[in-house]
Amino acid sequence: MKRLILASRNELLLVKTDSGYRLPTEHEVNVCVGAETFSFDGYMASSIEEAEVLYDRELERRGLRESWGMMPEEHYRAASKGIELLNWSGAERYCGKDGTLLVRATEISKRCPECGREYFPRLNPAIVVLVKRGEEALLVHASTLRRDVMALVAGFVETGESLEECVAREVMEETSLEIEDIRYYGSQSWPFPHQLMIGFTARYKEGEIRFADGELTAGSFFTREAPPVIPSMPSLTRIMIDAWIRGEI
Ligand SMILES: [Zn+2]
């Protein structure tokens, strides 16, 4: 029994349950014949506009981000992928070289029938880094965060640099600190939209904190005993800060 990912931009059509939400099944919603679909691992993604709800079942529209943690983890992960594929397909329709309408080649790619060029969904890599000074960790406030919330230094990887170079550059640009001993921690798909978050730990080397480029407005080294308010979503940033508070990093 297939689960359906029915989306419009970043909204999903979901079934309400006692504990939150779940993806509907193919017995609850009918997807129109001829609709563009993406199938993978027992899931099928299609546009909400192509969906016809059966048996008068009431379904609710919910944003992907706000439904995080309110539906089974595997449903959320599949929905993330489905939404990314649908949004990519809607945006990438013509060959960049000759303007020909692209055709589907596989479940995750398109091809130009004129020149043969292949197209895949784009992914933007971004880093987060937990900088330690002794037992303390550097936590910072970005203007995009809610008031008082402190998180990790983060930034997008630029063309021509390695992940480690990106980590060192972002920390220098945003805080004026030099770091060393940069180590990979883990990664997380971040479909808001099409990003891949890659987490690192590092050690403080030298320098005084200065917020030069305007992205960050506050921050300092905190102790485990008195951490600040941290992000509530189970993002990689939150996972890493939690691991530090538990003494694992
Ligand atoms: Zn082409």
Short mmCIF file of N, CA and C in Angstrom, two decimals, residues 95-100 102 111-119:
data_model
loop_
_atom_site.label_atom_id
_atom_site.label_comp_id
_atom_site.label_asym_id
_atom_site.label_seq_id
_atom_site.Cartn_x
_atom_site.Cartn_y
_atom_site.Cartn_z
N CYS A 95 16.00 23.01 -21.00
CA CYS A 95 17.45 22.85 -21.09
C CYS A 95 18.10 24.24 -21.07
N GLY A 96 19.13 24.40 -20.22
CA GLY A 96 19.82 25.68 -20.12
C GLY A 96 20.66 25.99 -21.34
N LYS A 97 20.95 24.98 -22.14
CA LYS A 97 21.82 25.18 -23.31
C LYS A 97 21.01 25.57 -24.56
N ASP A 98 19.91 24.84 -24.80
CA ASP A 98 19.17 25.08 -26.05
C ASP A 98 17.68 25.36 -25.85
N GLY A 99 17.23 25.40 -24.60
CA GLY A 99 15.85 25.79 -24.34
C GLY A 99 14.79 24.74 -24.65
N THR A 100 15.23 23.50 -24.93
CA THR A 100 14.27 22.43 -25.22
C THR A 100 13.57 21.96 -23.94
N LEU A 102 12.49 19.65 -21.18
CA LEU A 102 13.15 18.45 -20.66
C LEU A 102 12.14 17.31 -20.50
N ARG A 111 16.26 14.74 -18.75
CA ARG A 111 17.23 14.75 -19.83
C ARG A 111 16.70 15.63 -20.94
N CYS A 112 17.62 16.28 -21.62
CA CYS A 112 17.24 17.09 -22.78
C CYS A 112 17.21 16.18 -24.01
N PRO A 113 16.06 16.06 -24.68
CA PRO A 113 15.98 15.17 -25.85
C PRO A 113 16.78 15.71 -27.04
N GLU A 114 17.16 16.98 -26.99
CA GLU A 114 17.91 17.60 -28.09
C GLU A 114 19.42 17.33 -27.96
N CYS A 115 19.99 17.71 -26.82
CA CYS A 115 21.45 17.60 -26.67
C CYS A 115 21.87 16.49 -25.70
N GLY A 116 20.93 15.88 -24.99
CA GLY A 116 21.27 14.76 -24.12
C GLY A 116 21.75 15.15 -22.73
N ARG A 117 21.85 16.45 -22.45
CA ARG A 117 22.33 16.88 -21.13
C ARG A 117 21.37 16.37 -20.05
N GLU A 118 21.96 15.93 -18.91
CA GLU A 118 21.13 15.42 -17.81
C GLU A 118 20.97 16.47 -16.72
N TYR A 119 19.84 16.45 -16.07
CA TYR A 119 19.55 17.41 -15.00
C TYR A 119 19.11 16.68 -13.74
#
